[in-house]
Amino acid sequence: MGCVIVSDIADPVLRFAALTAAGAVALVVVLIAAILLVRAARKLGEWRARRLARDWRPVLAQCAVAAPETFPTLRARERYTFLDLWNHHYELLRGEAQHHLRVLARGVGIAPFARRLLQSRSMRQRLIAMTTLGHLHDTASIATLGALARHRSPTLSFAAARALLEISPATQLPQLLPLIAARRDWPLSAIALALKDLGADTISEPLAHAALEASREASTRPGVPRLVHLMELAHGSAICNDVDQLLRRAEYLGPEVIAPCLRLLNDPRQAHWARQFLSHNVWYVRVAAATTLQRIGGAEDCERLLPLLGDAHWWVRYRAAHALARLPGMAPQRLDELAANTRDRFAAQMLRHVAAEERFA
Amino acid sequence: MVLCVEDDSDLAYLLQFILDREGFAVQQAADGQIARRWIEAASAPPALILLDVMLPHADGYELLDLIRARPDWAQVPVIMLTARSRERDVVRALDAGASEYIVKPFKPDELRSRIKRLVKKTK
């Protein structure tokens, strides 16, 4: 009827206005319908998730105490929502309970579904699939995850690497460490969390080995600082010799490797490295050297640290003063005496500052 | 009776399941405000309190202060159950009067044995 009325209008301007108005009304109606449909779909999804949680929570809670012996049927359209619920429960618990949850997941057949989901176009679905397969220790997906760990997206590739580390840490870690070194788009803090979960026993040797290997080739050397930073998670005794070897190559590796290497030293027999780098031309290496002597230095290091109190950088002066304060036999009164005897105003200020801190410590 | 203050509904269900099996009646509080009202209105202290730290409206430390401020609640065992694992968080909770500190994710067996030990100790 609207069309008939519009076609009856003779004036072309009025006709155009009427057509525009009719189009706008139609667009609004379509938009309202779309909004209602989206809201209805969301409500339906929420209702399904609530129903799934109501049905499956007792089964998942039972896994906290024992492995399930019978497995309820998981409807095909509920599998994706179930993955979310199962992953959440898996991440709430530790120990035997996680094993029980894996038994349940295998019993209801979510592993093949999660493997298929790896091919999904949706990033969210792929991430959930990777998390699930990692938690399931699903060895059948290692090859696919290995390829995904080399994907250009940092989110996808890191999630795949994490899943691989969960599935088989002993075999996957040595293969992933060169990637960890090279992928600067993987956040170091997230990698550190993943490695921490594996434990120092698992990571110490492969990590130190990978850092040494990477330091040998010019093409892989840029990744060494990342690996050395991660070595803070390793057992100090297990990496002691490797740190020595890295410091022997210091001239090739540069300050970005020297500073974190010095922070790894915990044996007084290695204090000579810190002494050697007290006069390094990069200020943060001097900071690291002074901090290391604070930890493992001896009374004889007093004379070596005194010149650093006149350093151009505040942090070097501060760390050197702290290192002096913690040397064997040093007391706040001795720091005051040193301050009184020095001609350098900045050195005297720093010694008094640190002496005051030591008194209040 | 055990007061369980936890805002994650899945975890709250899980804790209820574990406590039910141990024979405890459970009072759930899904946020800090509900828990605060319950604590202020309760005539008798519960046998034990399971307390999350990060909660809407009032956090676990505020609730712990409220619990320890009531003389008749001073001896109620409180287990803090939280994702915060830093040493300073543990020290802060223990200084504020928590009896135990369990980090999430947790082992259900460990939680059960700590609950049993604390309840037995206060009886």
PDB file of C-alpha atoms in Angstrom, chain B:
ATOM      1  CA  MET B   1      27.890 -25.181  60.706  1.00  0.00           C
ATOM      2  CA  VAL B   2      30.431 -23.693  58.295  1.00  0.00           C
ATOM      3  CA  LEU B   3      30.222 -20.204  56.782  1.00  0.00           C
ATOM      4  CA  CYS B   4      31.575 -20.261  53.230  1.00  0.00           C
ATOM      5  CA  VAL B   5      32.267 -16.859  51.671  1.00  0.00           C
ATOM      6  CA  GLU B   6      33.047 -17.344  47.966  1.00  0.00           C
ATOM      7  CA  ASP B   7      31.896 -15.367  44.924  1.00  0.00           C
ATOM      8  CA  ASP B   8      32.777 -17.978  42.273  1.00  0.00           C
ATOM      9  CA  SER B   9      29.611 -20.059  41.994  1.00  0.00           C
ATOM     10  CA  ASP B  10      31.446 -23.154  40.664  1.00  0.00           C
ATOM     11  CA  LEU B  11      33.922 -23.077  43.534  1.00  0.00           C
ATOM     12  CA  ALA B  12      31.157 -22.366  46.058  1.00  0.00           C
ATOM     13  CA  TYR B  13      29.346 -25.498  44.824  1.00  0.00           C
ATOM     14  CA  LEU B  14      32.568 -27.507  45.028  1.00  0.00           C
ATOM     15  CA  LEU B  15      33.228 -26.375  48.614  1.00  0.00           C
ATOM     16  CA  GLN B  16      29.626 -27.103  49.579  1.00  0.00           C
ATOM     17  CA  PHE B  17      30.049 -30.620  48.141  1.00  0.00           C
ATOM     18  CA  ILE B  18      33.265 -31.229  50.106  1.00  0.00           C
ATOM     19  CA  LEU B  19      31.788 -29.858  53.354  1.00  0.00           C
ATOM     20  CA  ASP B  20      28.530 -31.796  52.911  1.00  0.00           C
ATOM     21  CA  ARG B  21      30.531 -35.019  52.689  1.00  0.00           C
ATOM     22  CA  GLU B  22      32.253 -34.134  55.956  1.00  0.00           C
ATOM     23  CA  GLY B  23      28.835 -33.741  57.591  1.00  0.00           C
ATOM     24  CA  PHE B  24      28.775 -29.955  57.944  1.00  0.00           C
ATOM     25  CA  ALA B  25      25.769 -27.747  57.349  1.00  0.00           C
ATOM     26  CA  VAL B  26      26.911 -24.914  55.072  1.00  0.00           C
ATOM     27  CA  GLN B  27      25.883 -21.254  54.951  1.00  0.00           C
ATOM     28  CA  GLN B  28      26.942 -19.695  51.641  1.00  0.00           C
ATOM     29  CA  ALA B  29      27.664 -15.990  51.135  1.00  0.00           C
ATOM     30  CA  ALA B  30      28.310 -14.918  47.535  1.00  0.00           C
ATOM     31  CA  ASP B  31      29.857 -11.517  48.325  1.00  0.00           C
ATOM     32  CA  GLY B  32      31.322  -9.407  51.116  1.00  0.00           C
ATOM     33  CA  GLN B  33      28.102  -7.542  51.833  1.00  0.00           C
ATOM     34  CA  ILE B  34      26.001 -10.698  52.312  1.00  0.00           C
ATOM     35  CA  ALA B  35      28.741 -12.165  54.512  1.00  0.00           C
ATOM     36  CA  ARG B  36      28.994  -8.976  56.592  1.00  0.00           C
ATOM     37  CA  ARG B  37      25.216  -8.913  57.170  1.00  0.00           C
ATOM     38  CA  TRP B  38      25.233 -12.597  58.129  1.00  0.00           C
ATOM     39  CA  ILE B  39      28.128 -12.140  60.551  1.00  0.00           C
ATOM     40  CA  GLU B  40      26.502  -9.100  62.159  1.00  0.00           C
ATOM     41  CA  ALA B  41      23.128 -10.846  62.518  1.00  0.00           C
ATOM     42  CA  ALA B  42      24.345 -14.290  63.623  1.00  0.00           C
ATOM     43  CA  SER B  43      23.569 -15.154  67.224  1.00  0.00           C
ATOM     44  CA  ALA B  44      26.185 -17.925  67.510  1.00  0.00           C
ATOM     45  CA  PRO B  45      29.545 -18.322  65.756  1.00  0.00           C
ATOM     46  CA  PRO B  46      29.971 -21.034  63.098  1.00  0.00           C
ATOM     47  CA  ALA B  47      32.309 -23.996  63.638  1.00  0.00           C
ATOM     48  CA  LEU B  48      34.564 -22.733  60.843  1.00  0.00           C
ATOM     49  CA  ILE B  49      34.756 -20.021  58.198  1.00  0.00           C
ATOM     50  CA  LEU B  50      36.088 -20.464  54.664  1.00  0.00           C
ATOM     51  CA  LEU B  51      36.937 -17.017  53.353  1.00  0.00           C
ATOM     52  CA  ASP B  52      37.921 -15.823  49.890  1.00  0.00           C
ATOM     53  CA  VAL B  53      40.069 -12.656  49.782  1.00  0.00           C
ATOM     54  CA  MET B  54      38.950 -10.884  46.622  1.00  0.00           C
ATOM     55  CA  LEU B  55      35.217 -10.328  47.031  1.00  0.00           C
ATOM     56  CA  PRO B  56      32.734  -7.726  45.819  1.00  0.00           C
ATOM     57  CA  HIS B  57      31.680  -4.999  48.317  1.00  0.00           C
ATOM     58  CA  ALA B  58      33.968  -6.034  51.211  1.00  0.00           C
ATOM     59  CA  ASP B  59      37.181  -8.042  50.850  1.00  0.00           C
ATOM     60  CA  GLY B  60      38.293 -10.986  52.974  1.00  0.00           C
ATOM     61  CA  TYR B  61      40.580  -8.856  55.177  1.00  0.00           C
ATOM     62  CA  GLU B  62      37.702  -6.513  56.117  1.00  0.00           C
ATOM     63  CA  LEU B  63      35.534  -9.504  56.989  1.00  0.00           C
ATOM     64  CA  LEU B  64      38.361 -11.036  59.010  1.00  0.00           C
ATOM     65  CA  ASP B  65      38.665  -7.798  61.033  1.00  0.00           C
ATOM     66  CA  LEU B  66      34.909  -7.900  61.641  1.00  0.00           C
ATOM     67  CA  ILE B  67      35.063 -11.551  62.718  1.00  0.00           C
ATOM     68  CA  ARG B  68      37.964 -11.021  65.114  1.00  0.00           C
ATOM     69  CA  ALA B  69      36.329  -7.875  66.542  1.00  0.00           C
ATOM     70  CA  ARG B  70      33.513  -9.992  67.986  1.00  0.00           C
ATOM     71  CA  PRO B  71      34.735 -11.475  71.301  1.00  0.00           C
ATOM     72  CA  ASP B  72      32.621 -14.638  70.961  1.00  0.00           C
ATOM     73  CA  TRP B  73      34.068 -15.225  67.458  1.00  0.00           C
ATOM     74  CA  ALA B  74      37.717 -14.804  68.450  1.00  0.00           C
ATOM     75  CA  GLN B  75      38.385 -18.551  68.499  1.00  0.00           C
ATOM     76  CA  VAL B  76      36.501 -19.451  65.297  1.00  0.00           C
ATOM     77  CA  PRO B  77      38.973 -21.054  62.852  1.00  0.00           C
ATOM     78  CA  VAL B  78      39.186 -19.090  59.605  1.00  0.00           C
ATOM     79  CA  ILE B  79      40.692 -20.598  56.450  1.00  0.00           C
ATOM     80  CA  MET B  80      41.602 -18.045  53.795  1.00  0.00           C
ATOM     81  CA  LEU B  81      41.211 -19.577  50.334  1.00  0.00           C
ATOM     82  CA  THR B  82      42.695 -17.332  47.696  1.00  0.00           C
ATOM     83  CA  ALA B  83      44.610 -17.091  44.438  1.00  0.00           C
ATOM     84  CA  ARG B  84      47.089 -14.656  46.021  1.00  0.00           C
ATOM     85  CA  SER B  85      50.230 -16.610  46.767  1.00  0.00           C
ATOM     86  CA  ARG B  86      52.788 -13.917  47.535  1.00  0.00           C
ATOM     87  CA  GLU B  87      54.512 -14.164  50.892  1.00  0.00           C
ATOM     88  CA  ARG B  88      53.261 -10.722  51.970  1.00  0.00           C
ATOM     89  CA  ASP B  89      49.640 -11.766  51.298  1.00  0.00           C
ATOM     90  CA  VAL B  90      50.061 -14.871  53.480  1.00  0.00           C
ATOM     91  CA  VAL B  91      51.720 -12.864  56.258  1.00  0.00           C
ATOM     92  CA  ARG B  92      49.003 -10.187  56.085  1.00  0.00           C
ATOM     93  CA  ALA B  93      46.234 -12.798  56.418  1.00  0.00           C
ATOM     94  CA  LEU B  94      47.925 -14.635  59.294  1.00  0.00           C
ATOM     95  CA  ASP B  95      48.664 -11.330  61.069  1.00  0.00           C
ATOM     96  CA  ALA B  96      45.005 -10.344  60.696  1.00  0.00           C
ATOM     97  CA  GLY B  97      43.967 -13.526  62.503  1.00  0.00           C
ATOM     98  CA  ALA B  98      43.502 -16.216  59.839  1.00  0.00           C
ATOM     99  CA  SER B  99      44.121 -19.744  61.117  1.00  0.00           C
ATOM    100  CA  GLU B 100      45.180 -21.215  57.753  1.00  0.00           C
ATOM    101  CA  TYR B 101      45.975 -19.941  54.280  1.00  0.00           C
ATOM    102  CA  ILE B 102      45.270 -22.120  51.254  1.00  0.00           C
ATOM    103  CA  VAL B 103      46.250 -21.029  47.759  1.00  0.00           C
ATOM    104  CA  LYS B 104      43.993 -21.727  44.757  1.00  0.00           C
ATOM    105  CA  PRO B 105      44.192 -24.041  42.889  1.00  0.00           C
ATOM    106  CA  PHE B 106      43.950 -26.328  45.898  1.00  0.00           C
ATOM    107  CA  LYS B 107      44.048 -30.048  46.695  1.00  0.00           C
ATOM    108  CA  PRO B 108      40.650 -31.140  48.061  1.00  0.00           C
ATOM    109  CA  ASP B 109      42.346 -33.710  50.362  1.00  0.00           C
ATOM    110  CA  GLU B 110      44.528 -31.006  51.865  1.00  0.00           C
ATOM    111  CA  LEU B 111      41.541 -28.732  52.470  1.00  0.00           C
ATOM    112  CA  ARG B 112      39.573 -31.577  54.072  1.00  0.00           C
ATOM    113  CA  SER B 113      42.395 -32.499  56.445  1.00  0.00           C
ATOM    114  CA  ARG B 114      42.953 -28.877  57.475  1.00  0.00           C
ATOM    115  CA  ILE B 115      39.231 -28.385  58.125  1.00  0.00           C
ATOM    116  CA  LYS B 116      39.105 -31.548  60.257  1.00  0.00           C
ATOM    117  CA  ARG B 117      42.207 -30.562  62.225  1.00  0.00           C
ATOM    118  CA  LEU B 118      40.969 -27.036  62.952  1.00  0.00           C
ATOM    119  CA  VAL B 119      37.477 -28.114  63.964  1.00  0.00           C
ATOM    120  CA  LYS B 120      38.907 -30.870  66.195  1.00  0.00           C
ATOM    121  CA  LYS B 121      41.282 -28.363  67.809  1.00  0.00           C
ATOM    122  CA  THR B 122      38.527 -25.912  68.755  1.00  0.00           C
ATOM    123  CA  LYS B 123      36.158 -28.573  70.155  1.00  0.00           C
TER     124      LYS B 123
END
